mmCIF file of C-alpha atoms and ligand atoms in Angstrom:
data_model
loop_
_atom_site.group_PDB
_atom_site.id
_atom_site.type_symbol
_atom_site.label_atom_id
_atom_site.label_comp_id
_atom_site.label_asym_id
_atom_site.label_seq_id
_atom_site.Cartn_x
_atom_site.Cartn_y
_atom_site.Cartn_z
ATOM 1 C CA UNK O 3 0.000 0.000 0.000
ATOM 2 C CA UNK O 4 0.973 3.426 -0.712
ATOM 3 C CA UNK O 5 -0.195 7.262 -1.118
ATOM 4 C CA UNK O 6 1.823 9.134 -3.544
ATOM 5 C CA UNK O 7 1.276 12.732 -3.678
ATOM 6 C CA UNK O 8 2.032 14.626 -6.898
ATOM 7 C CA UNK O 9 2.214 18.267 -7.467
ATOM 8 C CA UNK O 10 -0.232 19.063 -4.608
ATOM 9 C CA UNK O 11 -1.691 22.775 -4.408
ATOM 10 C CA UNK O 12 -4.189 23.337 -1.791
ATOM 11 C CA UNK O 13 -6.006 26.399 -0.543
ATOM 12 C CA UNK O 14 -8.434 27.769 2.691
ATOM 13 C CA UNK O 15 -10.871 30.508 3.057
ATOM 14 C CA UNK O 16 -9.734 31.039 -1.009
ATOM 15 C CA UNK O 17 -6.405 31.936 0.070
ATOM 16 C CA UNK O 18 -3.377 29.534 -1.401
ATOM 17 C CA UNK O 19 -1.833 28.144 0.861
ATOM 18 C CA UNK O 20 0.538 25.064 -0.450
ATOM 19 C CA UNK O 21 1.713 24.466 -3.582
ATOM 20 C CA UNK O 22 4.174 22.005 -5.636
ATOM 21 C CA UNK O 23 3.540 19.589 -2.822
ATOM 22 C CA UNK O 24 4.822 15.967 -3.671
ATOM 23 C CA UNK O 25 5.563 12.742 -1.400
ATOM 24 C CA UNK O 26 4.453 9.466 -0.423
ATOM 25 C CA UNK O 27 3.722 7.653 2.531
ATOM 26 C CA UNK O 28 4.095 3.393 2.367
ATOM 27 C CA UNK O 29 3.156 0.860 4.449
ATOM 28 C CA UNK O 30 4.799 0.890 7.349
ATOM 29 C CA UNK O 31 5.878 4.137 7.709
ATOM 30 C CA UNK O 32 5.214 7.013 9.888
ATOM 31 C CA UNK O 33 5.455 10.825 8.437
ATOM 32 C CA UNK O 34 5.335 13.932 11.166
ATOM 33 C CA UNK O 35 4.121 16.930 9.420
ATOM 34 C CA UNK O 36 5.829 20.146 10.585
ATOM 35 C CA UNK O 37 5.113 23.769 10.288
ATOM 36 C CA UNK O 38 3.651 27.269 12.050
ATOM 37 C CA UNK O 39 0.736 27.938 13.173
ATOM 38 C CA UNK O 40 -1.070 28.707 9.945
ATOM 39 C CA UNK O 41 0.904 27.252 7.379
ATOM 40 C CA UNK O 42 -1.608 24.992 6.187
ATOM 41 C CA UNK O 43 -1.125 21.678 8.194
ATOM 42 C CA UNK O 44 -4.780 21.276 8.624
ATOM 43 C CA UNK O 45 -5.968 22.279 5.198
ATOM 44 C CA UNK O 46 -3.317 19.789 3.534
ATOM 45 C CA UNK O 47 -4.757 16.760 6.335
ATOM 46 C CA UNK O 48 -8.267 17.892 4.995
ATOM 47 C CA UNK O 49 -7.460 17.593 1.242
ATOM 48 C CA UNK O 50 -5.864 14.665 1.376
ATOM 49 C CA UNK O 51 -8.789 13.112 3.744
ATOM 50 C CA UNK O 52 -11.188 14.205 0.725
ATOM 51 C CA UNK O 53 -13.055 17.034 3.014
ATOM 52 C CA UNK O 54 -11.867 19.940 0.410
ATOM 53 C CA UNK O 55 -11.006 19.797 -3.189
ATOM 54 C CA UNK O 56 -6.973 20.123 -3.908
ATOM 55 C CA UNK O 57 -6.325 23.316 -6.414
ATOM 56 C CA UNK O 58 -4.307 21.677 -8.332
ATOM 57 C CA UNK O 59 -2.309 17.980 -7.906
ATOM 58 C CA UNK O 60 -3.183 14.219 -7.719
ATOM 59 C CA UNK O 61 -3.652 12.160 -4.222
ATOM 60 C CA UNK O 62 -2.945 8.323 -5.259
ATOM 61 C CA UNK O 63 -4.986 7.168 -2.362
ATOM 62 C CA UNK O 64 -8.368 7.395 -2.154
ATOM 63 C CA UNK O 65 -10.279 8.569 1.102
ATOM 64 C CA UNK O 66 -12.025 5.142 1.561
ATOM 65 C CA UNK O 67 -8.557 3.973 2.083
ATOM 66 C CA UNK O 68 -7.705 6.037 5.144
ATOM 67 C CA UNK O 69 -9.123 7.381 8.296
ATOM 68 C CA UNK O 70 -8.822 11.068 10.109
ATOM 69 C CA UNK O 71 -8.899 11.744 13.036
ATOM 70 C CA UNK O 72 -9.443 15.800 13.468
ATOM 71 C CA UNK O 73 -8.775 18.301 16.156
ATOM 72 C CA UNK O 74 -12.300 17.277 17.290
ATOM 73 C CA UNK O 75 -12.952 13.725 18.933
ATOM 74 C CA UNK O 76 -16.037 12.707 17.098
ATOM 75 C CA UNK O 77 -17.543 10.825 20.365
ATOM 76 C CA UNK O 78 -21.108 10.295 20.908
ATOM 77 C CA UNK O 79 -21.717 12.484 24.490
ATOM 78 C CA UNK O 80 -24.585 10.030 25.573
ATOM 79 C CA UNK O 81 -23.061 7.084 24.641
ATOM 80 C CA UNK O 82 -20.565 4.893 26.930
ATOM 81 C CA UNK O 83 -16.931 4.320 25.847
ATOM 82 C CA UNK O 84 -18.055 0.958 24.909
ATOM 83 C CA UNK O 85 -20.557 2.092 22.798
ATOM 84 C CA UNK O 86 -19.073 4.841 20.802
ATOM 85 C CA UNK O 87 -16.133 2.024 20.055
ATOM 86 C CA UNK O 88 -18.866 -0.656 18.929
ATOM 87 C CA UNK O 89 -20.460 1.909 16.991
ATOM 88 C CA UNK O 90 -17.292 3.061 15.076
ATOM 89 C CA UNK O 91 -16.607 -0.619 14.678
ATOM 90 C CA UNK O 92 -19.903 -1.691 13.152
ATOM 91 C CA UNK O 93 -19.693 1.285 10.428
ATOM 92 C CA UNK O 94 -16.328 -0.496 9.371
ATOM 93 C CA UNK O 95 -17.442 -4.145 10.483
ATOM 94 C CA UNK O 96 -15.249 -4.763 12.915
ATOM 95 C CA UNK O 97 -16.605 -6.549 16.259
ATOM 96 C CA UNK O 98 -13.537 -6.799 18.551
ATOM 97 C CA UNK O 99 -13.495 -3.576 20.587
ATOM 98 C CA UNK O 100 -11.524 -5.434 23.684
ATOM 99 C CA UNK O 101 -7.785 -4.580 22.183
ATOM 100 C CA UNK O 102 -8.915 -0.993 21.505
ATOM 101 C CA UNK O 103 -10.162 -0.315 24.522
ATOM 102 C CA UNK O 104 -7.078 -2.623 25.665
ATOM 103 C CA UNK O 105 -4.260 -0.256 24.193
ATOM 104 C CA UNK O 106 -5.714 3.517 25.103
ATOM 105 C CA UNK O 107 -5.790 2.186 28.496
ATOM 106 C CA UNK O 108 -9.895 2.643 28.515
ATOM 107 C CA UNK O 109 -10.698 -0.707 29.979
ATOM 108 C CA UNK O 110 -11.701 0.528 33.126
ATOM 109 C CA UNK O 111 -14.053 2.852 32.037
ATOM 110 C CA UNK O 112 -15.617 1.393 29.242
ATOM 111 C CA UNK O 113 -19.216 1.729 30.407
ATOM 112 C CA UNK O 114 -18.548 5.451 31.310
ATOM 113 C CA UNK O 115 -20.725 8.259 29.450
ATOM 114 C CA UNK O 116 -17.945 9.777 26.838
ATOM 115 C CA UNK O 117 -19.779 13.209 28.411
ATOM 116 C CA UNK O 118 -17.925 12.492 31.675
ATOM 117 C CA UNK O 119 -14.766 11.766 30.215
ATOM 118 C CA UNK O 120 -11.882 13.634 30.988
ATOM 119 C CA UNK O 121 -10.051 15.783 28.204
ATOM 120 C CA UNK O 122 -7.461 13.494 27.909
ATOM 121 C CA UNK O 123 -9.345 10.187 28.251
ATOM 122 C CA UNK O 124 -11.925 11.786 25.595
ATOM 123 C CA UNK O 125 -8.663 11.994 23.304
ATOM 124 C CA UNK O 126 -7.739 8.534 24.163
ATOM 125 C CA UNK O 127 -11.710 6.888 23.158
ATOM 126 C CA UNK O 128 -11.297 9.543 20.072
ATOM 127 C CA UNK O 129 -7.602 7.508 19.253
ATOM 128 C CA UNK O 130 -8.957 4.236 20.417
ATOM 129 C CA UNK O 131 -11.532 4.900 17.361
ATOM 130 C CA UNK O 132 -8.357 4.937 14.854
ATOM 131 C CA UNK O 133 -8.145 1.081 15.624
ATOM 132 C CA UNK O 134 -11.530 -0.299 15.072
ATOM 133 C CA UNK O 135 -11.524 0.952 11.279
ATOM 134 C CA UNK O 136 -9.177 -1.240 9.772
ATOM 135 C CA UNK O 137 -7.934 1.160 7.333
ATOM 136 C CA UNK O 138 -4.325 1.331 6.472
ATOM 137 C CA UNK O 139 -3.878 5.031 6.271
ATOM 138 C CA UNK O 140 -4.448 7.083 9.378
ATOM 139 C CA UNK O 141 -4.123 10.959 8.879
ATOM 140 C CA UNK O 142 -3.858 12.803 12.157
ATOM 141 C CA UNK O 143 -3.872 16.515 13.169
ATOM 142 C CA UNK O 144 -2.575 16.881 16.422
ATOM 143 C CA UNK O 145 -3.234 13.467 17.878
ATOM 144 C CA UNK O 146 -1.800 14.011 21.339
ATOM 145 C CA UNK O 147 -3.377 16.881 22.233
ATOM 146 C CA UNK O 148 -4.992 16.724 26.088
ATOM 147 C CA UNK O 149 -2.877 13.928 26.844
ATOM 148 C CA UNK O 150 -0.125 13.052 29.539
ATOM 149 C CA UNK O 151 3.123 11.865 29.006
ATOM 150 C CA UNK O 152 2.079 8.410 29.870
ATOM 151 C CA UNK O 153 -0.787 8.215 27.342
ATOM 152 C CA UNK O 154 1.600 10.006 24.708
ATOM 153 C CA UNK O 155 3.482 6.779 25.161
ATOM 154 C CA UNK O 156 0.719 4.510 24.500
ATOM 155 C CA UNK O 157 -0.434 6.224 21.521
ATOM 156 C CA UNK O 158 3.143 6.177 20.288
ATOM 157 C CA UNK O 159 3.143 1.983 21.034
ATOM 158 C CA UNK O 160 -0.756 1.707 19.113
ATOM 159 C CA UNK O 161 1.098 3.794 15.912
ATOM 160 C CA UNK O 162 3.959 1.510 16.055
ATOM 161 C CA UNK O 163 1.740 -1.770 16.307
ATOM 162 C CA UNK O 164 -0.377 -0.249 13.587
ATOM 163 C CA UNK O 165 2.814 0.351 11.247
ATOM 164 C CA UNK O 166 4.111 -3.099 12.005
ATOM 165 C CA UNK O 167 1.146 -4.076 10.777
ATOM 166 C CA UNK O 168 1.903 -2.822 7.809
ATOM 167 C CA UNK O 169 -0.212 0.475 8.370
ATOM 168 C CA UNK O 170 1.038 4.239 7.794
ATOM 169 C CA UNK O 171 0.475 6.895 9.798
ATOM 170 C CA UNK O 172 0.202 10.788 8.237
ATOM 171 C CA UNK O 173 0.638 13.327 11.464
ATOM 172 C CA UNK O 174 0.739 17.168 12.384
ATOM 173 C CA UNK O 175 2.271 17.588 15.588
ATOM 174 C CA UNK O 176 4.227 20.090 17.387
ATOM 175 C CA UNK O 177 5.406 17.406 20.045
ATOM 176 C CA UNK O 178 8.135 14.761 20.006
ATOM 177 C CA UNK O 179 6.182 11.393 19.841
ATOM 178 C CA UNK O 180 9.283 9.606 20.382
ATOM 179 C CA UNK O 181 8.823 7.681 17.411
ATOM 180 C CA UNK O 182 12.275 8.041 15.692
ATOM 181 C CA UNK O 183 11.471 6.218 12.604
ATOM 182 C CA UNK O 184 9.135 8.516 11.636
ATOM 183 C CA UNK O 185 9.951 10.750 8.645
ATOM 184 C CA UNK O 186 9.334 14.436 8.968
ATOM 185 C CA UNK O 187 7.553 16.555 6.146
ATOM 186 C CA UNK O 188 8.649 20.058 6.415
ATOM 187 C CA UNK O 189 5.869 22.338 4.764
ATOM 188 C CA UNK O 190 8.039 25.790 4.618
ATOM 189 C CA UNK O 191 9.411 24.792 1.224
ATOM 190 C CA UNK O 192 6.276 24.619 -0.488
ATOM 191 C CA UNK O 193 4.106 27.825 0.486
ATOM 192 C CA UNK O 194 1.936 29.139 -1.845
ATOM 193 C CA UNK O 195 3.047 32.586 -2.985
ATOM 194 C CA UNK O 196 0.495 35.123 -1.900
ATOM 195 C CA UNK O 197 -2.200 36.044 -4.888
ATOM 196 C CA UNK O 198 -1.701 39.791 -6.221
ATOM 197 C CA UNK O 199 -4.338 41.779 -5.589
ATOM 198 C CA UNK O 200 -5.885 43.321 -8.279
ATOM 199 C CA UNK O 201 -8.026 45.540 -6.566
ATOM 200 C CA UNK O 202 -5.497 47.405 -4.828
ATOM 201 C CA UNK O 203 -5.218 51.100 -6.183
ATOM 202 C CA UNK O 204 -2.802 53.655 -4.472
ATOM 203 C CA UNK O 205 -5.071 55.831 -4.371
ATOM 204 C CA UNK O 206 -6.276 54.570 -1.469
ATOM 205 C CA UNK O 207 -3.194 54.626 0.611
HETATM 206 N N1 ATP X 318 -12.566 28.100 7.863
HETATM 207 C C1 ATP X 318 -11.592 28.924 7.454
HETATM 208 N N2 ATP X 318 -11.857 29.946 6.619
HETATM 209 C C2 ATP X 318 -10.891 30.786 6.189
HETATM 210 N N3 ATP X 318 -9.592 30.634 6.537
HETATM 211 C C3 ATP X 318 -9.284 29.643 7.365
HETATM 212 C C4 ATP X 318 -10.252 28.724 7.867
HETATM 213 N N4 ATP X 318 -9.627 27.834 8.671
HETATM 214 C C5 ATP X 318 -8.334 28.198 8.673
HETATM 215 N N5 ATP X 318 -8.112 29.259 7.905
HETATM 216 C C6 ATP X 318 -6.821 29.917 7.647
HETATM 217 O O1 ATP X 318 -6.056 29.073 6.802
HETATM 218 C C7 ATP X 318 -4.682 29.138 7.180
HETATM 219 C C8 ATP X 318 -4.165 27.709 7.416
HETATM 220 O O2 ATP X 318 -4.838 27.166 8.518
HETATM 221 P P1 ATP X 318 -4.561 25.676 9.001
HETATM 222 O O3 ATP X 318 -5.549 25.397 10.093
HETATM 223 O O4 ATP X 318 -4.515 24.773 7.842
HETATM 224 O O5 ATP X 318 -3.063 25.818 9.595
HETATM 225 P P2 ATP X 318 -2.244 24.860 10.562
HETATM 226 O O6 ATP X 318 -0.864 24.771 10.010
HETATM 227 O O7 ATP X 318 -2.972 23.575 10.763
HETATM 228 O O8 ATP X 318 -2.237 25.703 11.904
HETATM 229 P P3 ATP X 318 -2.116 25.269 13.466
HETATM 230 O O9 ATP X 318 -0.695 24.813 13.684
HETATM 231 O O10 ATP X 318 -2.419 26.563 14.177
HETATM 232 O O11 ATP X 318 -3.161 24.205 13.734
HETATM 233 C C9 ATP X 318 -4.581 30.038 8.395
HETATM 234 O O12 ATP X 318 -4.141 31.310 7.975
HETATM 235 C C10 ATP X 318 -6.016 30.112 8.899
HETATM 236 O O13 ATP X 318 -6.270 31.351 9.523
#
């Protein structure tokens, strides 16, 4: 399995914001995506997740392929930890929630309303989720956000368990996971160049 990404151009609010953007992610491998605030991590996670057209550019993978996991949990307020994992699991049908629950240390409170989760153990159900889709491709915008060093650790062993699996992982993050296989993607070298604008008229200054 792979994603190749050729020639990639992507822009937010109508403002380009990447362009000439090319890489690929295999099986197996992890790729951290760095860059400001603003540069355009979440609009290129977005694009290639198929929630916004590209400009310009061709993603080899195909949403269906891959899952994303946002800056927002997803969870189900009313239903237990259990049961937003079972959920998740039938729409991809899986069954086996126990190792999920298992590896984001959730166990314990698996019959817990997500709406009385913790910030950090909401983040850990909303990671947990990445494991009951079987998809190969996970694309992840700040993943460890809300979480301790301890549960940075376990989401760094469920990444490496998915890429021995032969999964690949797609990441923004502004924190050391402590995975040092990963590869990182440096987005600097391929911002946009801002648009002229052809309204402007010195008349006005
Ligand atoms: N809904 C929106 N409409 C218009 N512009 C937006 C919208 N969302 C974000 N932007 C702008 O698009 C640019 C890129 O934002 P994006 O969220 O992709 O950056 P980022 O690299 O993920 O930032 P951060 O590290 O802060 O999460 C920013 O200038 C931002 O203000």
């Amino acid at each position: 399995m792979e994603m190749r990404v050729t020639d990639l151009a992507c822009a937010r609010g109508g403002l380009p914001l990447i362009e000439g953007m090319s890489f690929t992610v295999a099986g197996g491998e992890a790729l951290v995506l760095r860059g400001p605030n603003g540069s355009g991590k979440t609009t290129l996670l977005r694009t290639l997740a198929g929630l916004q057209p590209a400009l310009s550019g061709e993603i080899s993978c195909p949403p269906e392929q891959m899952t994303y996991g946002a800056h927002a949990d997803g969870l189900k307020a009313v239903l237990s930890v259990a049961e937003n994992l079972s959920f998740w699991a039938a729409i991809h049908g899986q069954r086996d929630i126990a190792p999920a629950l298992a590896a984001m240390n959730l166990t314990e409170l698996a019959e817990r309303p997500a709406q009385t989760l913790s910030a950090g153990q909401k983040r850990r159900l909303g990671l947990a989720r990445l494991l009951v889709t079987g998809r190969w491709l996970w694309v992840l915008d700040e993943p460890t956000v809300s979480l301790d060093a301890a549960s940075v650790a376990l989401f760094a062993a469920v990444v490496r368990g998915h890429l021995a699996q032969g999964g690949a992982a797609l990441m923004a993050t502004h924190i050391d996971l402590g995975l040092a296989e990963a590869r990182v993607l440096e987005l600097a070298p391929y911002k946009a160049a801002l648009p002229v604008d052809p309204g402007f008229d010195e008349a006005f200054l």
